[in-house]
mmCIF file of C-alpha atoms in Angstrom:
data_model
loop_
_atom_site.group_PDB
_atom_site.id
_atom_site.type_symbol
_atom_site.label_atom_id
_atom_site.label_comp_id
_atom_site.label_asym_id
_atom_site.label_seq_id
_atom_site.Cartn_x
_atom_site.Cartn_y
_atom_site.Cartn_z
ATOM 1 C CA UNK A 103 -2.009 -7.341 -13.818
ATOM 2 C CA UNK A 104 1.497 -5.913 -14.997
ATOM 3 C CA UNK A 105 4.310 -7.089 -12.711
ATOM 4 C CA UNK A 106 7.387 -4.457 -11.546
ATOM 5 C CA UNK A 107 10.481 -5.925 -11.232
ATOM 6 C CA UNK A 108 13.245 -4.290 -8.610
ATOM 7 C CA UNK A 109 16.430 -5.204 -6.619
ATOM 8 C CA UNK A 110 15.984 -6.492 -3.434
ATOM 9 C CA UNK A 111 18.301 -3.903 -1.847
ATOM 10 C CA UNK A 112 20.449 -0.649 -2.027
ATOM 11 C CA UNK A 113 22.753 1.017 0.055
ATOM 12 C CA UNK A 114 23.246 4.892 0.024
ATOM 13 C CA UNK A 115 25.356 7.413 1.967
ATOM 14 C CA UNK A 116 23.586 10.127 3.856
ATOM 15 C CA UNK A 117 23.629 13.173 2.051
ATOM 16 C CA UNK A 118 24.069 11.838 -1.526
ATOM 17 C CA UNK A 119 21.342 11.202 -4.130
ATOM 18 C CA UNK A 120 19.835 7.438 -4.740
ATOM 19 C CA UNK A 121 18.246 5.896 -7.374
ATOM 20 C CA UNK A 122 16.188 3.689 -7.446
ATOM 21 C CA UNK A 123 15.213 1.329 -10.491
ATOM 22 C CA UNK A 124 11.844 -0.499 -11.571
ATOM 23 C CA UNK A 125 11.200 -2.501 -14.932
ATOM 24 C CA UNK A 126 7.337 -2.607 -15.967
ATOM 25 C CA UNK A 127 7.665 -4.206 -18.971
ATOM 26 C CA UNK A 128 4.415 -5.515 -19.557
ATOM 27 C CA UNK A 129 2.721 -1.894 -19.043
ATOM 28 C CA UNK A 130 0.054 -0.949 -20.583
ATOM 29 C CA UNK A 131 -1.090 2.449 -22.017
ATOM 30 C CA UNK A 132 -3.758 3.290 -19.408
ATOM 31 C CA UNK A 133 -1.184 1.941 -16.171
ATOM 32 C CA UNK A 134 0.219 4.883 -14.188
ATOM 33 C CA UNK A 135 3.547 3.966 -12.430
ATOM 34 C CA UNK A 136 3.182 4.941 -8.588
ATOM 35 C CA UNK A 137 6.039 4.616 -5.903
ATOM 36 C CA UNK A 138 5.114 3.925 -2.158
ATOM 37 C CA UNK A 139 7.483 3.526 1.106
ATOM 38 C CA UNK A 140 7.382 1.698 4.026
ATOM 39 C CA UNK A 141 9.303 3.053 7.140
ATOM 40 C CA UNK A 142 9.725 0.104 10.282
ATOM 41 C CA UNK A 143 6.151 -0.038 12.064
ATOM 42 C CA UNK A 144 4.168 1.620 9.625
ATOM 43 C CA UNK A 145 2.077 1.769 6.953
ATOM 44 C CA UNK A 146 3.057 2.670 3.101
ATOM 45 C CA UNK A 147 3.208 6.154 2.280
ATOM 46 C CA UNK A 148 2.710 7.810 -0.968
ATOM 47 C CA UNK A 149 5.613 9.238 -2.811
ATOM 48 C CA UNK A 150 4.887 10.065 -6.112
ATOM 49 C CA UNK A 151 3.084 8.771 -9.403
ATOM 50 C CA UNK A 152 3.537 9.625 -13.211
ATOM 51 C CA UNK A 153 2.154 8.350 -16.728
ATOM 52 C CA UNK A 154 4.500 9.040 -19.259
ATOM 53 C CA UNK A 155 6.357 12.864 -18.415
ATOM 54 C CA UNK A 156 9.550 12.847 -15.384
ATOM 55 C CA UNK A 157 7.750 14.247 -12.300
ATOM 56 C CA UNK A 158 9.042 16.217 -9.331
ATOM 57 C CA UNK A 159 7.340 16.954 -5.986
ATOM 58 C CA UNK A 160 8.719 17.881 -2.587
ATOM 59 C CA UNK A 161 9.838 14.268 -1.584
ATOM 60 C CA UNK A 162 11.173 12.836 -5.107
ATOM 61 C CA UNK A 163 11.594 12.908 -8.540
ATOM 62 C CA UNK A 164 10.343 9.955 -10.863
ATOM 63 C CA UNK A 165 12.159 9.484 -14.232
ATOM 64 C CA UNK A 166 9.735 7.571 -16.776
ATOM 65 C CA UNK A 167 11.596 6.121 -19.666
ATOM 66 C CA UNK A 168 10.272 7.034 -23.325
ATOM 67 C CA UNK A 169 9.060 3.602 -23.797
ATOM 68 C CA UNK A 170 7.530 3.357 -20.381
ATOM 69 C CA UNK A 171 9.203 -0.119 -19.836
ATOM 70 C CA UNK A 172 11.035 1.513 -16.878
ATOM 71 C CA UNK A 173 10.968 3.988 -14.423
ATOM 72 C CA UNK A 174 13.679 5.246 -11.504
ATOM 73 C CA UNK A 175 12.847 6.627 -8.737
ATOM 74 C CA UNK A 176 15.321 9.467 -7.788
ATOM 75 C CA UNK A 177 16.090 11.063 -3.864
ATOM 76 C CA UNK A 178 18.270 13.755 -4.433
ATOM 77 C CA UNK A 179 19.757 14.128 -0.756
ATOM 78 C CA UNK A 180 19.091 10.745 1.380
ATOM 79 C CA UNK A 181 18.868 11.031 4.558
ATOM 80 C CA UNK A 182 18.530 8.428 7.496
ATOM 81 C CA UNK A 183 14.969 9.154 7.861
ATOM 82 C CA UNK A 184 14.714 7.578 3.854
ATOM 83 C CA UNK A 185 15.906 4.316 5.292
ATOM 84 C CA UNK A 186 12.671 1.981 4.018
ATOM 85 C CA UNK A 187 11.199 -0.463 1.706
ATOM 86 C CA UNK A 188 10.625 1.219 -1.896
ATOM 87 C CA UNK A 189 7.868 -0.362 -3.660
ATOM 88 C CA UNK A 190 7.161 0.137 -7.628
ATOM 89 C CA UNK A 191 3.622 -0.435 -7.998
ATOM 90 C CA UNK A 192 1.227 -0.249 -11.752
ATOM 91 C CA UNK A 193 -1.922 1.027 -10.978
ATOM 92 C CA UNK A 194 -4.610 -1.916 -12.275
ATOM 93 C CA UNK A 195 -6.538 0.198 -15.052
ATOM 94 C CA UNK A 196 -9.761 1.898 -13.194
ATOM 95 C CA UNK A 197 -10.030 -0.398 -10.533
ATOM 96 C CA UNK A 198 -7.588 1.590 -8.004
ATOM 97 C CA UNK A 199 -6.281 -1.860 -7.139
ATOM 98 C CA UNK A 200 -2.203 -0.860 -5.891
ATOM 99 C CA UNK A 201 -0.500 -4.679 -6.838
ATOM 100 C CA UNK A 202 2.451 -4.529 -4.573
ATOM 101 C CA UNK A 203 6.017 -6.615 -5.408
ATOM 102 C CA UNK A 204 8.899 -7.312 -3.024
ATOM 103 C CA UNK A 205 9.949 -3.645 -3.188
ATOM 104 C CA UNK A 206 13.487 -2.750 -2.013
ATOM 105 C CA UNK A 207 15.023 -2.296 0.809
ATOM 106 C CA UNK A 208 17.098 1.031 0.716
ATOM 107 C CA UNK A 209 19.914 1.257 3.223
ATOM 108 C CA UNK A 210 21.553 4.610 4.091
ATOM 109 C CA UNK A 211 24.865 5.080 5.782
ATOM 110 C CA UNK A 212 25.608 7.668 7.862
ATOM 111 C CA UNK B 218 -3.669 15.855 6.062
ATOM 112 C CA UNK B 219 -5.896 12.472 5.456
ATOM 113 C CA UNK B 220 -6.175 10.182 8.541
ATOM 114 C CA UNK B 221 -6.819 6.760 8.110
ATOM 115 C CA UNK B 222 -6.858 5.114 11.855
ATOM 116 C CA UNK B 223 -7.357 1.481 13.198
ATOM 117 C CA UNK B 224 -8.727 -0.244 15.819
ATOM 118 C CA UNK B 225 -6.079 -1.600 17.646
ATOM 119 C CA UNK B 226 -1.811 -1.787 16.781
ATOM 120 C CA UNK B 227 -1.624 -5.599 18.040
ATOM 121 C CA UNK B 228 -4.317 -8.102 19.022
ATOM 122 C CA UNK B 229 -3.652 -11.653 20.083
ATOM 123 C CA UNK B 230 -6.866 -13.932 19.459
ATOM 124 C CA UNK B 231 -7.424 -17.327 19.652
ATOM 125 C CA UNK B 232 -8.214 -20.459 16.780
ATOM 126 C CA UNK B 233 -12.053 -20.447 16.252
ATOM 127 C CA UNK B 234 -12.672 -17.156 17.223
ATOM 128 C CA UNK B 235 -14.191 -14.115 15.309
ATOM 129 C CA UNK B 236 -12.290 -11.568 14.947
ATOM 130 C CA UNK B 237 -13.214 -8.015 13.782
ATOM 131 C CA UNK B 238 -10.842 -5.301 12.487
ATOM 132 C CA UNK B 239 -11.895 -1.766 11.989
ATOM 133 C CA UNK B 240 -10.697 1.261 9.908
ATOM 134 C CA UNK B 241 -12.056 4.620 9.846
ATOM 135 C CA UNK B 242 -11.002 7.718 7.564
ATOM 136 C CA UNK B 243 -11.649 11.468 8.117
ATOM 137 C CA UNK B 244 -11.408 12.631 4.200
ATOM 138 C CA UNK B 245 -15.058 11.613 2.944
ATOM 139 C CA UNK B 246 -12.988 8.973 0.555
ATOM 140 C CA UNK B 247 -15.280 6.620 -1.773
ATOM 141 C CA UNK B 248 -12.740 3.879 -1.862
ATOM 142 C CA UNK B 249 -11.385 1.487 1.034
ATOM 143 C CA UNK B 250 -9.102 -1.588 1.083
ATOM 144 C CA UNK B 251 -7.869 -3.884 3.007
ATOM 145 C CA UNK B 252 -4.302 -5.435 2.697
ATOM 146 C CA UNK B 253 -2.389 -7.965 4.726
ATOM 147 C CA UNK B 254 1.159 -8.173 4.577
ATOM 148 C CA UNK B 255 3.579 -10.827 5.332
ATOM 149 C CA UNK B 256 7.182 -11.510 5.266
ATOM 150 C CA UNK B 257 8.474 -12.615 1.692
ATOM 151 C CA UNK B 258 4.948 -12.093 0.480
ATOM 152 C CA UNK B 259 4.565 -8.132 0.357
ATOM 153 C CA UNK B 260 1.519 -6.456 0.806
ATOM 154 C CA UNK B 261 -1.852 -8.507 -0.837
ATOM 155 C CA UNK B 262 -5.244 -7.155 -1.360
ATOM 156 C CA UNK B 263 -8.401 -8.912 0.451
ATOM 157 C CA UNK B 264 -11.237 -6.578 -0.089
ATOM 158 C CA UNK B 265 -11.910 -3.390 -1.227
ATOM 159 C CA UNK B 266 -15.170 -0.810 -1.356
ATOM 160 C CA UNK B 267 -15.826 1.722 -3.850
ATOM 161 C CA UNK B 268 -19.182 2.565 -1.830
ATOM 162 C CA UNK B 269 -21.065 2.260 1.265
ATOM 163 C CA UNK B 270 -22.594 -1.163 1.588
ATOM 164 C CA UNK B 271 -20.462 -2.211 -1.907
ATOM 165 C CA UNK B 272 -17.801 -4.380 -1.679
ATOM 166 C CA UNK B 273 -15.343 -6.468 -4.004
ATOM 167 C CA UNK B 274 -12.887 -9.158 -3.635
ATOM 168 C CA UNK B 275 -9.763 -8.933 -3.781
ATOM 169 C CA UNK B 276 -6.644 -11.017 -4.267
ATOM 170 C CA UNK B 277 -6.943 -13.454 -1.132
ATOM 171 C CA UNK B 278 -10.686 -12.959 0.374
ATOM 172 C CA UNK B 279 -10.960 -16.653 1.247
ATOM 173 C CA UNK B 280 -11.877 -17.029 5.486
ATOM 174 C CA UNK B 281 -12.476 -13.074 5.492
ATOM 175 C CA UNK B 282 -15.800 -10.893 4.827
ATOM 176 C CA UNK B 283 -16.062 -7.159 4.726
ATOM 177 C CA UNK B 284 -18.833 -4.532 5.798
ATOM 178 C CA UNK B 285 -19.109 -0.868 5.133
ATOM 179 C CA UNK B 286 -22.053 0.394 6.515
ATOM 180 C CA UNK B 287 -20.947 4.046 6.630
ATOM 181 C CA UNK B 288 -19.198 5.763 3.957
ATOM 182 C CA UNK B 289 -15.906 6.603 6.892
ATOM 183 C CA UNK B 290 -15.840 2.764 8.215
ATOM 184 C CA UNK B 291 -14.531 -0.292 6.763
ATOM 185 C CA UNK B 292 -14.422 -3.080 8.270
ATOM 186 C CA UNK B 293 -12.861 -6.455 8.053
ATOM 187 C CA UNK B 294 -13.706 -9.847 9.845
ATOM 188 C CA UNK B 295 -12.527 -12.742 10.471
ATOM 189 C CA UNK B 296 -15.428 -15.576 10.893
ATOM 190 C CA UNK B 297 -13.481 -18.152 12.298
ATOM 191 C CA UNK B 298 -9.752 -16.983 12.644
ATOM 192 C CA UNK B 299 -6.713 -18.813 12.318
ATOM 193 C CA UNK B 300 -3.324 -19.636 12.657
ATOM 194 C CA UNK B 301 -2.974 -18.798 8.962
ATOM 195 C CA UNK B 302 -4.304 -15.529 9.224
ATOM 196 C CA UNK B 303 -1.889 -14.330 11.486
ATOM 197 C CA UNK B 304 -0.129 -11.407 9.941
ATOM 198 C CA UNK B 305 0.069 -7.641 9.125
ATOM 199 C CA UNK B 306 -3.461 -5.991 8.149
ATOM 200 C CA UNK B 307 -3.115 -2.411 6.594
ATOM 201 C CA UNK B 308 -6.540 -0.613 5.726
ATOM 202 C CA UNK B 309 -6.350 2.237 3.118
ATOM 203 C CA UNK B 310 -8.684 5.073 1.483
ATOM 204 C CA UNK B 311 -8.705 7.127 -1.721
ATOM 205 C CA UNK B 312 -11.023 9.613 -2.811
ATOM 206 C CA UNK B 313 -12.495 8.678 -5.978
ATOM 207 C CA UNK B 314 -12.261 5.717 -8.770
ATOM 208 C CA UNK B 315 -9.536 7.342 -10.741
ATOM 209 C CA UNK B 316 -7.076 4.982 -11.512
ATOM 210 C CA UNK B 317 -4.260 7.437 -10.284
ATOM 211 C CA UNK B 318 -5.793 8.064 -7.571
ATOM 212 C CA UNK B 319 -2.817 8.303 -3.984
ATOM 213 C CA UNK B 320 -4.001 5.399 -1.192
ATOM 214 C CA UNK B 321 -3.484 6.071 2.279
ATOM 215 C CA UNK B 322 -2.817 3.884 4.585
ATOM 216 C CA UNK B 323 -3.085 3.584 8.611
ATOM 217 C CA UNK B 324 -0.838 2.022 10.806
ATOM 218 C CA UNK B 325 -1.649 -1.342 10.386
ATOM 219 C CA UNK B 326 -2.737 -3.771 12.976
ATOM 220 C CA UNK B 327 -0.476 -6.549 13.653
ATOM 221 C CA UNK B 328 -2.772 -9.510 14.782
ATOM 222 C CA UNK B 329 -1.252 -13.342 16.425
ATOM 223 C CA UNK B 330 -3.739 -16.187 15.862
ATOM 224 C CA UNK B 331 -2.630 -18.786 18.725
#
């Protein structure tokens, strides 16, 4: 299974945009790049997913770099609510299987 | 929205005894997981379903088994539990094989093995 590779932890200000990093560089052709979050007490929650084109949705936008070997994960206005643990996760082929890393910890000062 | 609950938030359970953990989901998903998650470890994958009364093993399945007997309920146990097995379990669904397909997750269920 391809590995992700992110920092540990980031500090933001409220209000300004974060990014977030993640090298893949084992990918493979077939592996879609997918970013989760984890907020205290809770579960992981989706936040987006691309193959190879930048995608936007209401909660993020993921930057995919031409070669694929590394992605960022962008939050144009962070707020406290954002405070959580980031994970960069390779979807395993057709199996479904999410492989989760260390993820990082994203800090955001009011 | 998807709702993927669990039995309980926390459960305290003692060495030797069996220990079951459900999860339900309300989207008529195909797949189910479970996931434990510890400290310095992240999240690891025991068992997953892709059907009703299929299962497959994950990452860690050793001293846990897994029944789906209905295609909403997944459920994990725990034979003998313990000490070890203490920990964060997180049960999640998606709707169909595709490998991009979104998870969701419940709340998790935060069981102590004394």
């Amino acid at each position: 299974d391809a590995k992700t590779t992110q920092p540990n932890s980031m500090e933001s200000n409220e209000e300004e945009p974060v990014h977030l990093p993640c090298n893949h560089s084992t990918i493979s052709g077939t592996d879609y790049i997918h970013w989760y979050r984890q907020l205290p007490s809770q579960g992981p929650e989706y936040v987006i997913h691309g193959l190879t084109s930048n995608v936007n949705n209401r909660m993020a936008s993921l930057a995919i770099a031409e070669d694929r070997k590394s992605s960022t994960l962008i939050l144009h206005r962070a707020t406290l609510r954002d405070a959580a643990v980031y994970y960069c996760i390779l979807l395993s082929g057709n199996t479904g299987k999410l492989i989760f890393g260390q993820g990082t910890t994203l800090q955001v000062k009011p | 929205d998807v709702k993927v609950t669990q039995s309980s938030r926390y459960l305290v359970k003692r060495t030797g005894e069996k220990v079951f953990l459900e999860c339900v989901q309300d989207m008529d998903h195909e797949n189910m997981f479970w996931y434990r998650q510890d400290p310095g470890l992240g999240l690891r994958l025991i068992y997953f379903s892709y059907d009703v009364k299929m299962k497959e093993k994950g990452d860690i399945p050793e001293g846990y088994s897994v029944s789906r007997e209905k295609k909403e309920r997944f459920s994990l146990i725990l034979e003998s539990a313990s000490t070890n097995q203490t920990s964060m379990y997180l049960c999640a669904s998606s709707l169909g094989p595709a490998d991009q397909e979104t998870q969701y997750f419940g709340p998790g269920t935060r069981l102590l093995v004394l």
